[in-house]
C-alpha cells in the first residue's frame, strides 16, 4: 500500500505571516521521518496540514498519491499522538484502545482481537482491564500508541510525544518507538526540538528554521555534511570560527581566522576569496598535543580555560584571543599537563571541517 506523504509545494500563511515557506518534500511509505527545529519554526503547522486540521494556503498534501485538500481530519488515513496523550482517564486500557473502533461501529469481538494484538505489540499483554491511572508514564505512552494504531492509519503523526517523560524513560521509549515502527511498517512523521530523538530514531530528518526547511538528509549526513550555518550549529555540538576567505583550491577553503591564523576546511556551496565565513569543526574532531602534531594538517595553539571530566570523555574549554573553542577527548587521552591555564597544541584534519558563508540560508 502506498502510504507516502507528499508536501507538494505547500505554503502556510496566517494573515501576513508565513509560518511555512514553500516546501516540496516526499516522505516515503514506511519511512520514519522527523521534522527537527526550535520552538516556533513551523513543525506543528506542517503536521496540522498533513492531519487535516489546516489546509495549506498554497499547494497540497498528498497521502498515498491522493490530494487531501478539503478532506477533513477524521477522513484522512492518519492518526495523531500528542504531547499530553489525552487518554480517557475513566476508561480501562482496552476501552481506550478500542474507542476509535467503537465509534466506527466495529463489533465487540473484533475490537477485543485488535486491542489484544496491539497490547502485545506494545509489550503490555494482559493489561487491558487496568485503569489508566494504574499505569506509569511510559506505559501510558505505549497505550496512546496502541490507541492511535487501532484505527489502522497509513501514517502516524507524533507531536513531541516523549517530551513529558523523564530523561531515562525518554531514551528507552526511543528504542520502543523505532521498534514499533519497524514491526508495523507504518509511515511515522515525528516532530521534535530534541536532536537526540531525531537522530536516533529517524531514517531521514528535515531540519527547519523560521518556516524554512533547511536540509533533509539521513542523520549521519546531516551531522557530517551540514549545508547551512543553522544546521551546522543546531545539530550536535560545533565550534564556529569566524574569518574571511584567504584562498579557494577545489573544495579546500583557507580561512584567515582572527587570533588563530590560517585554517583550512571543506567549502560548502559557492565560496569566493574575501567572503565572510564560519569554519565549523566538531569538538570531538579536534586533536590534542602529540595527536595534533602527528595526524593533522591544520594546527594551532590555544589556552585551556577549563577542564570538565564527563566520565568516558573530557571537555577542554580553550581560548585564543576572543575565540573560544571546545575540545572533546576520550578519557584515555588525558595527560597530566592538560590543566587550566596551560597552552595546548590543537589540530584537525582539514576534511573534517566545513566552511559555510556567513549569513546565508538562515
Ligand atoms: P513549538 O515547538 O513551540 O510547538 P513549532 O515549530 O511547532 O513550535 P508552530 O506551532 O508550527 O511552531 O508555529 C509556527 C509559527 O506560526 C509561530 O510563530 C506561531 O506563532 C505561528 N502560528 C501558528 N499557528 C498560528 C495561527 N493559527 N495563527 C497565527 N499564527 C500562528
mmCIF file of N, CA, C and O in Angstrom, residues 232-233 236-242 278-286 300 316-318 323-328 353-354:
data_model
loop_
_atom_site.group_PDB
_atom_site.id
_atom_site.type_symbol
_atom_site.label_atom_id
_atom_site.label_comp_id
_atom_site.label_asym_id
_atom_site.label_seq_id
_atom_site.Cartn_x
_atom_site.Cartn_y
_atom_site.Cartn_z
ATOM 1 N N UNK A 232 24.533 23.401 10.851
ATOM 2 C CA UNK A 232 25.837 23.143 11.476
ATOM 3 C C UNK A 232 25.810 23.474 12.964
ATOM 4 O O UNK A 232 26.406 22.781 13.787
ATOM 5 N N UNK A 233 25.096 24.531 13.354
ATOM 6 C CA UNK A 233 25.084 24.913 14.775
ATOM 7 C C UNK A 233 23.995 24.198 15.569
ATOM 8 O O UNK A 233 24.165 23.961 16.750
ATOM 9 N N UNK A 236 23.891 18.849 16.919
ATOM 10 C CA UNK A 236 25.128 18.458 17.599
ATOM 11 C C UNK A 236 25.931 19.671 18.039
ATOM 12 O O UNK A 236 25.589 20.809 17.738
ATOM 13 N N UNK A 237 27.003 19.389 18.786
ATOM 14 C CA UNK A 237 27.896 20.461 19.238
ATOM 15 C C UNK A 237 28.808 20.849 18.090
ATOM 16 O O UNK A 237 29.246 19.988 17.329
ATOM 17 N N UNK A 238 29.103 22.127 17.960
ATOM 18 C CA UNK A 238 30.023 22.552 16.912
ATOM 19 C C UNK A 238 30.751 23.818 17.345
ATOM 20 O O UNK A 238 30.197 24.630 18.081
ATOM 21 N N UNK A 239 32.004 23.966 16.901
ATOM 22 C CA UNK A 239 32.718 25.231 17.081
ATOM 23 C C UNK A 239 32.564 26.034 15.809
ATOM 24 O O UNK A 239 32.829 25.531 14.714
ATOM 25 N N UNK A 240 32.116 27.275 15.942
ATOM 26 C CA UNK A 240 32.031 28.161 14.788
ATOM 27 C C UNK A 240 33.183 29.156 14.897
ATOM 28 O O UNK A 240 33.258 29.911 15.875
ATOM 29 N N UNK A 241 34.096 29.123 13.932
ATOM 30 C CA UNK A 241 35.247 30.027 13.962
ATOM 31 C C UNK A 241 35.105 30.997 12.787
ATOM 32 O O UNK A 241 35.127 30.590 11.621
ATOM 33 N N UNK A 242 34.917 32.273 13.118
ATOM 34 C CA UNK A 242 34.657 33.265 12.068
ATOM 35 C C UNK A 242 35.957 33.726 11.417
ATOM 36 O O UNK A 242 37.008 33.757 12.059
ATOM 37 N N UNK A 278 32.135 31.098 8.278
ATOM 38 C CA UNK A 278 32.415 30.406 9.523
ATOM 39 C C UNK A 278 33.037 29.069 9.164
ATOM 40 O O UNK A 278 32.547 28.389 8.254
ATOM 41 N N UNK A 279 34.096 28.711 9.888
ATOM 42 C CA UNK A 279 34.638 27.364 9.751
ATOM 43 C C UNK A 279 34.092 26.577 10.946
ATOM 44 O O UNK A 279 34.237 27.003 12.093
ATOM 45 N N UNK A 280 33.408 25.473 10.646
ATOM 46 C CA UNK A 280 32.823 24.661 11.717
ATOM 47 C C UNK A 280 33.657 23.402 11.927
ATOM 48 O O UNK A 280 33.921 22.668 10.971
ATOM 49 N N UNK A 281 34.063 23.183 13.173
ATOM 50 C CA UNK A 281 34.781 21.946 13.494
ATOM 51 C C UNK A 281 34.195 21.380 14.793
ATOM 52 O O UNK A 281 34.066 22.093 15.786
ATOM 53 N N UNK A 282 33.825 20.116 14.751
ATOM 54 C CA UNK A 282 33.188 19.484 15.923
ATOM 55 C C UNK A 282 34.223 19.266 17.030
ATOM 56 O O UNK A 282 35.380 18.925 16.743
ATOM 57 N N UNK A 283 33.811 19.416 18.301
ATOM 58 C CA UNK A 283 34.746 19.255 19.423
ATOM 59 C C UNK A 283 35.474 17.907 19.424
ATOM 60 O O UNK A 283 36.650 17.831 19.764
ATOM 61 N N UNK A 284 34.770 16.841 18.993
ATOM 62 C CA UNK A 284 35.399 15.507 19.053
ATOM 63 C C UNK A 284 36.361 15.267 17.896
ATOM 64 O O UNK A 284 37.060 14.265 17.866
ATOM 65 N N UNK A 285 36.379 16.201 16.918
ATOM 66 C CA UNK A 285 37.290 16.026 15.779
ATOM 67 C C UNK A 285 38.569 16.849 15.938
ATOM 68 O O UNK A 285 39.429 16.843 15.070
ATOM 69 N N UNK A 286 38.671 17.554 17.071
ATOM 70 C CA UNK A 286 39.900 18.307 17.345
ATOM 71 C C UNK A 286 40.823 17.422 18.173
ATOM 72 O O UNK A 286 40.387 16.784 19.136
ATOM 73 N N UNK A 300 47.043 24.633 15.456
ATOM 74 C CA UNK A 300 47.091 25.954 16.098
ATOM 75 C C UNK A 300 47.223 25.752 17.591
ATOM 76 O O UNK A 300 47.193 24.612 18.074
ATOM 77 N N UNK A 316 37.570 20.060 27.071
ATOM 78 C CA UNK A 316 38.509 21.146 27.354
ATOM 79 C C UNK A 316 37.917 22.409 26.744
ATOM 80 O O UNK A 316 37.628 22.434 25.549
ATOM 81 N N UNK A 317 37.716 23.425 27.572
ATOM 82 C CA UNK A 317 37.340 24.724 27.019
ATOM 83 C C UNK A 317 38.628 25.493 26.811
ATOM 84 O O UNK A 317 39.429 25.629 27.749
ATOM 85 N N UNK A 318 38.842 25.955 25.590
ATOM 86 C CA UNK A 318 40.078 26.676 25.301
ATOM 87 C C UNK A 318 39.747 28.035 24.690
ATOM 88 O O UNK A 318 38.634 28.260 24.208
ATOM 89 N N UNK A 323 38.392 34.096 20.545
ATOM 90 C CA UNK A 323 37.744 32.872 20.039
ATOM 91 C C UNK A 323 37.785 31.754 21.078
ATOM 92 O O UNK A 323 38.860 31.354 21.527
ATOM 93 N N UNK A 324 36.616 31.249 21.485
ATOM 94 C CA UNK A 324 36.661 30.075 22.368
ATOM 95 C C UNK A 324 36.412 28.818 21.537
ATOM 96 O O UNK A 324 35.645 28.842 20.575
ATOM 97 N N UNK A 325 37.094 27.774 21.924
ATOM 98 C CA UNK A 325 36.999 26.514 21.185
ATOM 99 C C UNK A 325 36.837 25.380 22.183
ATOM 100 O O UNK A 325 37.614 25.258 23.137
ATOM 101 N N UNK A 326 35.823 24.572 21.942
ATOM 102 C CA UNK A 326 35.573 23.443 22.827
ATOM 103 C C UNK A 326 36.151 22.181 22.184
ATOM 104 O O UNK A 326 35.998 21.957 20.979
ATOM 105 N N UNK A 327 36.829 21.389 23.003
ATOM 106 C CA UNK A 327 37.506 20.187 22.502
ATOM 107 C C UNK A 327 37.049 19.013 23.352
ATOM 108 O O UNK A 327 36.951 19.127 24.569
ATOM 109 N N UNK A 328 36.788 17.885 22.682
ATOM 110 C CA UNK A 328 36.385 16.699 23.451
ATOM 111 C C UNK A 328 37.387 15.588 23.192
ATOM 112 O O UNK A 328 37.667 15.273 22.036
ATOM 113 N N UNK A 353 36.550 19.634 8.713
ATOM 114 C CA UNK A 353 35.939 20.946 8.995
ATOM 115 C C UNK A 353 35.127 21.391 7.778
ATOM 116 O O UNK A 353 35.494 21.084 6.646
ATOM 117 N N UNK A 354 34.022 22.093 8.020
ATOM 118 C CA UNK A 354 33.270 22.640 6.886
ATOM 119 C C UNK A 354 33.258 24.167 6.970
ATOM 120 O O UNK A 354 33.229 24.737 8.059
#
